[in-house]
GROMACS .gro file of C-alpha atoms in nm:
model
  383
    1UNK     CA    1   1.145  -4.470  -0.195
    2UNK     CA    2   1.507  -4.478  -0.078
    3UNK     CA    3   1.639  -4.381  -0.427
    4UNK     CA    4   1.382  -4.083  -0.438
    5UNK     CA    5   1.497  -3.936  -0.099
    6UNK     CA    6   1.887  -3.990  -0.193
    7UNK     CA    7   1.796  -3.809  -0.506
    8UNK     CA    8   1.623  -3.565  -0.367
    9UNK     CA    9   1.872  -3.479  -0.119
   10UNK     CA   10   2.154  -3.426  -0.374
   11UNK     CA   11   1.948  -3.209  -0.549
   12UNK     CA   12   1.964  -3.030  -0.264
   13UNK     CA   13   2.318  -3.012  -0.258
   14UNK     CA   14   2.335  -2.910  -0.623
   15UNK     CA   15   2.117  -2.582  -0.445
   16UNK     CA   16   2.331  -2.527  -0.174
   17UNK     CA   17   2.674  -2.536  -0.419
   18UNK     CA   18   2.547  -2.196  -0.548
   19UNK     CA   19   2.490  -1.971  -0.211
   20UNK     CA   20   2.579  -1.662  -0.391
   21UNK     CA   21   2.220  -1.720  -0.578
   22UNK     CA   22   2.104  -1.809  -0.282
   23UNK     CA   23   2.184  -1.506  -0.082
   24UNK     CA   24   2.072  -1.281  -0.421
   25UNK     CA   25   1.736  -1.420  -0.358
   26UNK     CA   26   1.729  -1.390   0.014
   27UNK     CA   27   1.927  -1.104   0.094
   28UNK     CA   28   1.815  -0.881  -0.170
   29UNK     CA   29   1.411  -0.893  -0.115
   30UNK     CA   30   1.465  -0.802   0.238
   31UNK     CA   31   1.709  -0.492   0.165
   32UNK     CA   32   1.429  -0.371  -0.050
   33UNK     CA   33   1.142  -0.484   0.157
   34UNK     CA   34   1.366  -0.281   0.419
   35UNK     CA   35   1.395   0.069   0.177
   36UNK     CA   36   1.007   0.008   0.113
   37UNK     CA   37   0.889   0.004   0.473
   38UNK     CA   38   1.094   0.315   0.522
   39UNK     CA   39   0.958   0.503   0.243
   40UNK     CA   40   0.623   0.394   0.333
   41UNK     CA   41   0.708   0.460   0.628
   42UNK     CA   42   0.859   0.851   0.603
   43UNK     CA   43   0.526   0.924   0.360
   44UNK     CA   44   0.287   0.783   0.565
   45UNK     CA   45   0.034   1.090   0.577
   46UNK     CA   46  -0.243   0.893   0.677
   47UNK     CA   47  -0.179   0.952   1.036
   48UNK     CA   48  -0.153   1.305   1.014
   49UNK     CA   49  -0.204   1.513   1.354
   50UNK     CA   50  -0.221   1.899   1.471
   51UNK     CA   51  -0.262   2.013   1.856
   52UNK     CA   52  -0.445   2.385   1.905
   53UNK     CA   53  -0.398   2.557   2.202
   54UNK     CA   54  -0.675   2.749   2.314
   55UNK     CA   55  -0.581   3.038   2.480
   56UNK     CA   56  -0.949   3.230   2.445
   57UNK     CA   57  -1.128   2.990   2.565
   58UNK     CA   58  -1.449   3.216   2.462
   59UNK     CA   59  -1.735   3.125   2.253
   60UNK     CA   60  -1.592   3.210   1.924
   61UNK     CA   61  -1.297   3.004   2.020
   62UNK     CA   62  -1.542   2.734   2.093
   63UNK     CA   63  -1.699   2.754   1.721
   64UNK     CA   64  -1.355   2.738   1.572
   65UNK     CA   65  -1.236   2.432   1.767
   66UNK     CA   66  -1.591   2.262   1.696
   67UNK     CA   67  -1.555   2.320   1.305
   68UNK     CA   68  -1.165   2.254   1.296
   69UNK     CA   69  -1.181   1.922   1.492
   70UNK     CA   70  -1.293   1.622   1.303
   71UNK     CA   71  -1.241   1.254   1.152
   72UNK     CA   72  -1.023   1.386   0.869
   73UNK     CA   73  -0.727   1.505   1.090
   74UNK     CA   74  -0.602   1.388   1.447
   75UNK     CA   75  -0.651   1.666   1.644
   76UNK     CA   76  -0.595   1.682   2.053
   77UNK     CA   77  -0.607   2.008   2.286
   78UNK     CA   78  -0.267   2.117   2.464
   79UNK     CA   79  -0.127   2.470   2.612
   80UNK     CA   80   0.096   2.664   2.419
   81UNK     CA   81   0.403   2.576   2.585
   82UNK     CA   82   0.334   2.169   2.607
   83UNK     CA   83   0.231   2.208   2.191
   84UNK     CA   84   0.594   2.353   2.183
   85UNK     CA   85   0.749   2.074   2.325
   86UNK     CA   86   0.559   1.848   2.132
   87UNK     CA   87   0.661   2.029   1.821
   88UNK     CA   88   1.049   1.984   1.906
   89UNK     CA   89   1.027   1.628   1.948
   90UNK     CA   90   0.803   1.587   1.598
   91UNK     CA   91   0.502   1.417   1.801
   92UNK     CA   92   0.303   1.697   1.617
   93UNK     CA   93   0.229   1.812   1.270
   94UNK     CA   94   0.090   2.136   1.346
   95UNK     CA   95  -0.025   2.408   1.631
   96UNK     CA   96  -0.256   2.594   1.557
   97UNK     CA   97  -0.224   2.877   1.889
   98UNK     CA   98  -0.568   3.060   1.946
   99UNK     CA   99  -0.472   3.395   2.112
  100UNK     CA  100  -0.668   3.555   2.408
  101UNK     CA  101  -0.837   3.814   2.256
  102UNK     CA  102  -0.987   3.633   1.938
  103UNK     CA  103  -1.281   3.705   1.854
  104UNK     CA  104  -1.266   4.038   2.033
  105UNK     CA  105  -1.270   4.397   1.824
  106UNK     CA  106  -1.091   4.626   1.942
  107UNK     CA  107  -1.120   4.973   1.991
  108UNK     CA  108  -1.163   5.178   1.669
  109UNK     CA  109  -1.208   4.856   1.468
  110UNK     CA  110  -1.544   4.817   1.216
  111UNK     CA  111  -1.453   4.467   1.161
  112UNK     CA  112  -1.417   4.173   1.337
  113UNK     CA  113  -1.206   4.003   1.073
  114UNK     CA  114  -0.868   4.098   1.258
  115UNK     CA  115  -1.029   3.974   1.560
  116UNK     CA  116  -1.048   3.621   1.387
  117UNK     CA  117  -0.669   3.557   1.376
  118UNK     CA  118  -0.450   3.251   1.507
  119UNK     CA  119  -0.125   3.171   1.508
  120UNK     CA  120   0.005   2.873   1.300
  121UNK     CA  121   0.370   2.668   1.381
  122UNK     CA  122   0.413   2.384   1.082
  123UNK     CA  123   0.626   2.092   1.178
  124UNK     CA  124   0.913   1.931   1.019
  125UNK     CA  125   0.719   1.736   0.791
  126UNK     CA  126   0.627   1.986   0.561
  127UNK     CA  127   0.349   1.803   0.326
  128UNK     CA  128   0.134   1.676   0.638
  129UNK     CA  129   0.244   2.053   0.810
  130UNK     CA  130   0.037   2.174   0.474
  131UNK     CA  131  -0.240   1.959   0.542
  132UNK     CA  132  -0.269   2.105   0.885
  133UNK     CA  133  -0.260   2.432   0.809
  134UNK     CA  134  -0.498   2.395   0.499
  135UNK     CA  135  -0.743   2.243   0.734
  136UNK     CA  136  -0.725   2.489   0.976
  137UNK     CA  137  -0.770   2.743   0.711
  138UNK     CA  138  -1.073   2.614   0.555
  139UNK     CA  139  -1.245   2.594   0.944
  140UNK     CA  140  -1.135   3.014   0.975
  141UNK     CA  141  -1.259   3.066   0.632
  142UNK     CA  142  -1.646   2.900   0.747
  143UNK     CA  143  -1.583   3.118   1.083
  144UNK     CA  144  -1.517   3.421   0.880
  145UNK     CA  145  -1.788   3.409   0.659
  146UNK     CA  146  -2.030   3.311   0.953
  147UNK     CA  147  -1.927   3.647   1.130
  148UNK     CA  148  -1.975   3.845   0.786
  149UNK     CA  149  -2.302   3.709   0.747
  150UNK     CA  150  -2.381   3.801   1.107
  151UNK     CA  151  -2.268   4.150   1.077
  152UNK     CA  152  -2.445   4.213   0.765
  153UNK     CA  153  -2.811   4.085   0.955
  154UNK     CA  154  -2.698   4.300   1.217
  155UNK     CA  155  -2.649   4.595   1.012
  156UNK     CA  156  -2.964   4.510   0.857
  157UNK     CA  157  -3.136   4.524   1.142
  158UNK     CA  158  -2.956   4.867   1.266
  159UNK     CA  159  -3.107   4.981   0.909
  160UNK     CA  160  -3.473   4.919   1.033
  161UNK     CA  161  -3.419   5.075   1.398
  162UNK     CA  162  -3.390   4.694   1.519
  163UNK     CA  163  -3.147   4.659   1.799
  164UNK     CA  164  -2.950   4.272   1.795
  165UNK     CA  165  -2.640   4.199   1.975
  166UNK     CA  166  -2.384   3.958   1.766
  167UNK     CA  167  -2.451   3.671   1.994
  168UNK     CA  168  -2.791   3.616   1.962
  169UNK     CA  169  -2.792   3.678   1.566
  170UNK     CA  170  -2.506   3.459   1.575
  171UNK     CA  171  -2.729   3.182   1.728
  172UNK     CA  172  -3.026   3.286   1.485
  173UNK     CA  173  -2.811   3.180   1.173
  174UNK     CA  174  -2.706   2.873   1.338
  175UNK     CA  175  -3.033   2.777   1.410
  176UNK     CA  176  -3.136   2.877   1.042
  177UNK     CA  177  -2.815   2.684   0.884
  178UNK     CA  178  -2.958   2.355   1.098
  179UNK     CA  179  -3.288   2.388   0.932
  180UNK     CA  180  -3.207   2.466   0.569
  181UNK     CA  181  -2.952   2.146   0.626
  182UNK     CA  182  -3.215   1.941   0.750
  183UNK     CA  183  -3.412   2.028   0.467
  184UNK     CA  184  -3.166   1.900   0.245
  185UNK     CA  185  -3.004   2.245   0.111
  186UNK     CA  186  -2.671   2.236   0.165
  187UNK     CA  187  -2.402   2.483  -0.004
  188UNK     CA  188  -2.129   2.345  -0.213
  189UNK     CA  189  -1.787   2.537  -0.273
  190UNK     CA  190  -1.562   2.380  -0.601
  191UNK     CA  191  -1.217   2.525  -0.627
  192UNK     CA  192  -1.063   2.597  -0.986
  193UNK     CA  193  -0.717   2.712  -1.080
  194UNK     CA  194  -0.570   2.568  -0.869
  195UNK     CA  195  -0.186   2.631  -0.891
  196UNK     CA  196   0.036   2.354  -1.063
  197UNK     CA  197   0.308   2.451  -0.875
  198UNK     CA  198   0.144   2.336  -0.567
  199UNK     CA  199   0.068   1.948  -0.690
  200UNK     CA  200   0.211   1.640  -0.591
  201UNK     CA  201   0.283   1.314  -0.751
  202UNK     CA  202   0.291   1.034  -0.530
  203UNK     CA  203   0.467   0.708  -0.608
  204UNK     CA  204   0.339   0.367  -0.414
  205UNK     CA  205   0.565   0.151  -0.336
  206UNK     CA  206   0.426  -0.173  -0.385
  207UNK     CA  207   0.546  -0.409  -0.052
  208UNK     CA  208   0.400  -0.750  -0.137
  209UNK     CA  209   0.543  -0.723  -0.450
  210UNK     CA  210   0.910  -0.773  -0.379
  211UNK     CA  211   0.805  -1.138  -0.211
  212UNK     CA  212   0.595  -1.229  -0.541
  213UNK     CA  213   0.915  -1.144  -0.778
  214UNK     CA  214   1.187  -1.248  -0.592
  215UNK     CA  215   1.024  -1.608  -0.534
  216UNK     CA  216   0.936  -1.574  -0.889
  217UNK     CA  217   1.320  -1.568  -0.974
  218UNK     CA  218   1.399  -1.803  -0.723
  219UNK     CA  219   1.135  -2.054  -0.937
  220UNK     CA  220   1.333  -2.007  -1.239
  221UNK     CA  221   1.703  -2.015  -1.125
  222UNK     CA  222   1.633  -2.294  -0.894
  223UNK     CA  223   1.478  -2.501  -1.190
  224UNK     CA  224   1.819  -2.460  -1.386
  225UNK     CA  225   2.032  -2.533  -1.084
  226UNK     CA  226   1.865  -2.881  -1.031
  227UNK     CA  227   1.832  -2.977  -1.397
  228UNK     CA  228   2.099  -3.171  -1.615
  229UNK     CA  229   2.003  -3.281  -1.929
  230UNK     CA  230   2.262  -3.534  -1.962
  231UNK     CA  231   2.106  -3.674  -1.629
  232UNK     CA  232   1.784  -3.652  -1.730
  233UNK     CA  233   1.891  -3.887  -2.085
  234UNK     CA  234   2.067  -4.101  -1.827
  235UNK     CA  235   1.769  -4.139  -1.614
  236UNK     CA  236   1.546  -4.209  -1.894
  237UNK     CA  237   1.709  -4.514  -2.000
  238UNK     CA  238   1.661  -4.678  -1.686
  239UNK     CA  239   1.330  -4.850  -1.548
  240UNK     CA  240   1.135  -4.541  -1.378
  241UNK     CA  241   1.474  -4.362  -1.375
  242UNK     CA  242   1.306  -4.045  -1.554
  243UNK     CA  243   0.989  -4.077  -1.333
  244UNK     CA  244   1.216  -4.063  -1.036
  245UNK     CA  245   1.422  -3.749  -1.126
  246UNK     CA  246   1.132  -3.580  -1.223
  247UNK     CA  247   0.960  -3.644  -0.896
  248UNK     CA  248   1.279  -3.534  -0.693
  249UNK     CA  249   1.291  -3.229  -0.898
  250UNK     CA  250   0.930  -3.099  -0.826
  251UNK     CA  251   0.940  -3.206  -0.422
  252UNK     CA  252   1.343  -3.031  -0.427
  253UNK     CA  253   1.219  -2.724  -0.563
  254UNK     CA  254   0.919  -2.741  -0.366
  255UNK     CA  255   1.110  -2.781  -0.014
  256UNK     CA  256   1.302  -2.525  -0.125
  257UNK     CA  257   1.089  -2.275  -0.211
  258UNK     CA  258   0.907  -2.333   0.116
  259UNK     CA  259   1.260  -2.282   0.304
  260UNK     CA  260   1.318  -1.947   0.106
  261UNK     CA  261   0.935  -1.794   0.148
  262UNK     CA  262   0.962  -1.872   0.514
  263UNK     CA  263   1.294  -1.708   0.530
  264UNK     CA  264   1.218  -1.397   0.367
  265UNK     CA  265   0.915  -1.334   0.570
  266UNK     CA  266   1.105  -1.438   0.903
  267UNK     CA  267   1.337  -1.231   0.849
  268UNK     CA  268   1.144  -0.916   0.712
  269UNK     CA  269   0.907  -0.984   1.035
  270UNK     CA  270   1.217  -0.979   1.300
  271UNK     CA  271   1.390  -0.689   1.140
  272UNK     CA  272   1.009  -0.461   1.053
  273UNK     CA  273   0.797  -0.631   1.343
  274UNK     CA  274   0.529  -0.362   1.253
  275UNK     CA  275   0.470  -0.520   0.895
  276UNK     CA  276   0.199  -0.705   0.830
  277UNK     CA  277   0.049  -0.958   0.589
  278UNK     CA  278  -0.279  -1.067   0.481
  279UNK     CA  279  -0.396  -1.423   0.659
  280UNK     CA  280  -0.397  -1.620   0.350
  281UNK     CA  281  -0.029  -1.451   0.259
  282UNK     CA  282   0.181  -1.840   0.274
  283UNK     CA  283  -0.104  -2.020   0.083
  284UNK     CA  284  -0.136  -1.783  -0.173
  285UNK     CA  285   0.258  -1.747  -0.235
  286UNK     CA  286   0.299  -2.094  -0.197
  287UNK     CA  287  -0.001  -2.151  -0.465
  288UNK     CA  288   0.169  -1.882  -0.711
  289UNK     CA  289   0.518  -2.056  -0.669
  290UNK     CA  290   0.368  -2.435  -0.726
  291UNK     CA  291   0.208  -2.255  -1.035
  292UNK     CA  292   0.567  -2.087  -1.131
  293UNK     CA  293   0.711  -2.433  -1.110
  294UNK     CA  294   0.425  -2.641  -1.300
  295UNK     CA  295   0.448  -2.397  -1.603
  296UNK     CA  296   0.836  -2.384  -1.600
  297UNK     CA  297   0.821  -2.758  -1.617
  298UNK     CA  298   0.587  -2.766  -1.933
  299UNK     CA  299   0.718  -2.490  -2.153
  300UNK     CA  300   1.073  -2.649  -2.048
  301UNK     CA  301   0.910  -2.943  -2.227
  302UNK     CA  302   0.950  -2.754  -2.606
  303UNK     CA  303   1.287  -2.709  -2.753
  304UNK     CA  304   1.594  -2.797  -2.683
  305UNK     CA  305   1.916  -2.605  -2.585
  306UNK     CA  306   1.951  -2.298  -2.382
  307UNK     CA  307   1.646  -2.177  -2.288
  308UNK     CA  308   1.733  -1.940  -1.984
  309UNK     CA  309   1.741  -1.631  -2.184
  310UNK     CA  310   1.351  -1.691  -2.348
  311UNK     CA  311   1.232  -1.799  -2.014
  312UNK     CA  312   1.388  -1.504  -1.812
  313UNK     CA  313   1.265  -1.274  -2.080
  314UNK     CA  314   0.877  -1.495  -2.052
  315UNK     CA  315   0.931  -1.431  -1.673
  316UNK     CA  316   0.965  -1.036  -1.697
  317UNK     CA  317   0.710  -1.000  -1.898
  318UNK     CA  318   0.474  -1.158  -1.664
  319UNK     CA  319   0.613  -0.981  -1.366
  320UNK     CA  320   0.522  -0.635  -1.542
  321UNK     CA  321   0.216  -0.753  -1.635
  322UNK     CA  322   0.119  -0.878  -1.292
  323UNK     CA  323   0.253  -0.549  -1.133
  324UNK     CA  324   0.545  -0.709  -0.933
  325UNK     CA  325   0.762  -0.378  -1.048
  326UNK     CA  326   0.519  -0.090  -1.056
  327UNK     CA  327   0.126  -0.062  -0.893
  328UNK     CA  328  -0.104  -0.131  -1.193
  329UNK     CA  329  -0.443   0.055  -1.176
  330UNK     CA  330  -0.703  -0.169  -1.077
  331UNK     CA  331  -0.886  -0.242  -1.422
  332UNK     CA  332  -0.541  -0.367  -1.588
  333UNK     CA  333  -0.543  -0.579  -1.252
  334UNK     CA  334  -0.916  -0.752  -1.323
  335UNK     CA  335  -0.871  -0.757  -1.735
  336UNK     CA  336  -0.457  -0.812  -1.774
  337UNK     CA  337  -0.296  -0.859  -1.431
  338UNK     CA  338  -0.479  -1.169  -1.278
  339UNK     CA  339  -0.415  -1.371  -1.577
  340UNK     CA  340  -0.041  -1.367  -1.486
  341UNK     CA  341   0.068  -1.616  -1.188
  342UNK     CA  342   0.230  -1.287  -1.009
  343UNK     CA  343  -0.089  -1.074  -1.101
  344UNK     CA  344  -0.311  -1.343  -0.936
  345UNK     CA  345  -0.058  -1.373  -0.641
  346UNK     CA  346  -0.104  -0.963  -0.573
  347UNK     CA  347  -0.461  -0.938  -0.708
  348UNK     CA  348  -0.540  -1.220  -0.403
  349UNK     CA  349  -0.339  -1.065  -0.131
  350UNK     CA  350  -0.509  -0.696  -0.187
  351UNK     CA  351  -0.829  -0.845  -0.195
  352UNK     CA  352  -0.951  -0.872  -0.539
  353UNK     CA  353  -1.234  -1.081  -0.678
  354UNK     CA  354  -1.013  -1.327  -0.919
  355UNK     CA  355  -1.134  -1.534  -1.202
  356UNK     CA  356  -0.898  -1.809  -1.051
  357UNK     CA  357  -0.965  -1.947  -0.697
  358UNK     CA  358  -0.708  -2.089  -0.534
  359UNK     CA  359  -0.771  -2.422  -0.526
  360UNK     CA  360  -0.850  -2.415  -0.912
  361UNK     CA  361  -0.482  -2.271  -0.930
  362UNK     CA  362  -0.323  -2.633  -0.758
  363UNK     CA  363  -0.573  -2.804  -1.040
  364UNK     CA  364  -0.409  -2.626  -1.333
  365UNK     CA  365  -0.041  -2.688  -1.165
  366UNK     CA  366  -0.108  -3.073  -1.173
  367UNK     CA  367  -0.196  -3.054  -1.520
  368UNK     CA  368   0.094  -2.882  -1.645
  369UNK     CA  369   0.297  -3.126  -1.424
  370UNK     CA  370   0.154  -3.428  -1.562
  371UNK     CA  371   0.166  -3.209  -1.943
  372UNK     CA  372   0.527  -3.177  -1.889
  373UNK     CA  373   0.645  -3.538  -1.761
  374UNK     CA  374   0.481  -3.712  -2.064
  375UNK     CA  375   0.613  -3.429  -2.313
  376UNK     CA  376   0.977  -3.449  -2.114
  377UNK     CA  377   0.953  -3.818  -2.074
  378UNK     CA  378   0.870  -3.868  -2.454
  379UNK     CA  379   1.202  -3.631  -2.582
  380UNK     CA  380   1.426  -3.752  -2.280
  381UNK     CA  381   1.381  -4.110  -2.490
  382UNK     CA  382   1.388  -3.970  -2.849
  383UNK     CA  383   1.776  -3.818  -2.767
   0.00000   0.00000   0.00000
C-alpha cells in the first residue's frame, strides 16, 4: 500500500511538471465557457419585453391592449414619459404609445382606419425590437379587420333603414366570434412569400459542451504524461510491479480529473454565478471521463510506438460525432451521438432517453480496465 501511494504521488508530480498543459486545459474551457455565456447571453430573445402606454384609455384602446397582451411577449403598462426612460436605459424592447384620440374619426373622415394608429419606438436590440413591433402589428391588424367588419354590418344595416351605432354591433360580432369559436370554427391565416431578405440563421452555442471536450483532452494528454514505457517494462519484471503502476495510473488520472472538473466548474460558477447545470452534471462527467480513461487504456493495449497522433485523431472524431463542437439535431443524437462517450455525456445532461444508463457505463469501464491490464500486462512481459 505504501509503494502504491508513493507511486501514485509521483505520478502526480510527472502532472504538475507540465502546467502549461495544465493551464491549456483549465484556462481555456473557461475563456470559452466565458465568450459562450455572453453570446448566449446578448441573443437571449427568450425574454423579450415591450411597455404600451395608453394614452386613450377608451374602449377601443381597451380591445387593442386585451389582444396585444399575452404569454408570447412580456408586456407591462407605463406612461409615455416613464416608457421613455425605460427605453434609454434598455429595460425595454419596445413602446408601443396609444394616442388620445384612437379610435376616434374625425371630422370629414369615412373611415376609421386612420383612427386606428399608434406610435411605435424600437429599442436598441433590433431583432427582439422586430418581434415587438411584429406583435403589435398582428394585434392592429385583428383590430382593423374587426372595425371593417363592423362598418360593413353597419352599412348593411343603413342599407335596410336599420339604425346601429358601432358599439353595440361591435359587441354583436364579439358575441358571434365567441360562439362560432366555441363551436369549434376558428379562422386560420398562413403567410407565403415571405421575404428572404428578412430571415435569420441562428447559431447555438452549445455550453455543456466545452466541459465534455476539454476533459476529453485532458483524458488523453494526461494518459501520455503519466505513462513511460520503459517504466512500465521495468515494472513488469518485478513481482506485482506492473499491477502496481497500472493501479497508480488509473487512481492518478482519476484524482486528477476530479481536481480539473471541479476546477473548471468552480471557476465558471464564481466568474458566471447565473449559469447553471443539470443535478446529475459531476456524475455524469465524471462517468464519461472514467469511460475516456478505461477505453484509452485498452486501445493503448494494441501496437506499439507513438500512438498520440491515431488516438488524438480517434478522439476528434468522437467529439464531432458526440456534438462537443457543433449542436447535432436530435435524431443523429439518439442513432449516432449517444454511442460516443461525449455524445452520451451531452445526450444525458439535455435530458435524453440513452441506450446506456449510467451505471451500465462504470460496468463497461471496468471491463475495458481489466481488458487492458491483461493485454498490457501480457506485451509489457513479451518486450
Amino acid at each position: 500500500m505504501k509503494n502504491l501511494l508513493t507511486m501514485i504521488r509521483l505520478k502526480l508530480r510527472l502532472l504538475i511538471a507540465h502546467p502549461g498543459v495544465l493551464l491549456f486545459c483549465l484556462v481555456t474551457p473557461v475563456l470559452l465557457s466565458l465568450l459562450a455565456g455572453s453570446t448566449i447571453k446578448t441573443n437571449d430573445f427568450s425574454r423579450v419585453k415591450g411597455a404600451y402606454a395608453d394614452c386613450a384609455n377608451n374602449e377601443a384602446s381597451a380591445q387593442l391592449i386585451d389582444v396585444m397582451v399575452s404569454e408570447i411577449l412580456d408586456w407591462v403598462e407605463v406612461d409615455e414619459r416613464e416608457g421613455r426612460r425605460m427605453m434609454m436605459r434598455d429595460e425595454i424592447d419596445g413602446l408601443v404609445i396609444i394616442p388620445e384620440e384612437y379610435g376616434e374619426m374625425k371630422e370629414g373622415e369615412t373611415s376609421r382606419e386612420n383612427a386606428l394608429t399608434c406610435d411605435f419606438i424600437p429599442g436598441s436590440r433590433s431583432f427582439a425590437a422586430d418581434m415587438v413591433r411584429e406583435h403589435f402589428m398582428l394585434a392592429s391588424l385583428v383590430i382593423s379587420i374587426k372595425d371593417a367588419l363592423v362598418e360593413d354590418l353597419i352599412s348593411q344595416e343603413a342599407a335596410i333603414h336599420s339604425q346601429t351605432d358601432y358599439q353595440t354591433m361591435m359587441r354583436r360580432l364579439e358575441k358571434s366570434t365567441i360562439e362560432e369559436r366555441k363551436a369549434g370554427r376558428d379562422v386560420r391565416v398562413e403567410m407565403h412569400d415571405y421575404p428572404k431578405e428578412q430571415s435569420m440563421r441562428l447559431v447555438q452555442v452549445p455550453d455543456l459542451a466545452i466541459d465534455v471536450m476539454f476533459l476529453s483532452i485532458f483524458a488523453l494528454l494526461g494518459r501520455m504524461m503519466t505513462t513511460s514505457r520503459a517504466t512500465t517494462v521495468r515494472m513488469a519484471a518485478l513481482p506485482g510491479g506492473f499491477r502496481r503502476d497500472y493501479i497508480a495510473s488509473i487512481i492518478t488520472l482519476f484524482i486528477a480529473g476530479l481536481i480539473e472538473l471541479f476546477l473548471l466548474a468552480g471557476i465558471t460558477g464564481l466568474l458566471m454565478s447565473e449559469a447553471k447545470r443539470p443535478p446529475d452534471y459531476f456524475l455524469v462527467m465524471i462517468a464519461m471521463y472514467v469511460l475516456l480513461l478505461a477505453l484509452g487504456q485498452f486501445f493503448a493495449s494494441f501496437g506499439r510506438g507513438d500512438r498520440f497522433v491515431p488516438a488524438s485523431l480517434l478522439l476528434f472524431c468522437s467529439m464531432m460525432a458526440g456534438g462537443s463542437f457543433i449542436r447535432l439535431p436530435s435524431f443523429w443524437i439518439r442513432y449516432v451521438g449517444q454511442y460516443t462517450p461525449q455524445g452520451w455525456a451531452l445526450a444525458q445532461l439535455e435530458g435524453f432517453n440513452t441506450l446506456f444508463s449510467l451505471p451500465l457505463i462504470l460496468i463497461f469501464s471496468a471491463v475495458f480496465f481489466v481488458l487492458a491490464f491483461f493485454i498490457q500486462r501480457r506485451r509489457a512481459r513479451e518486450i
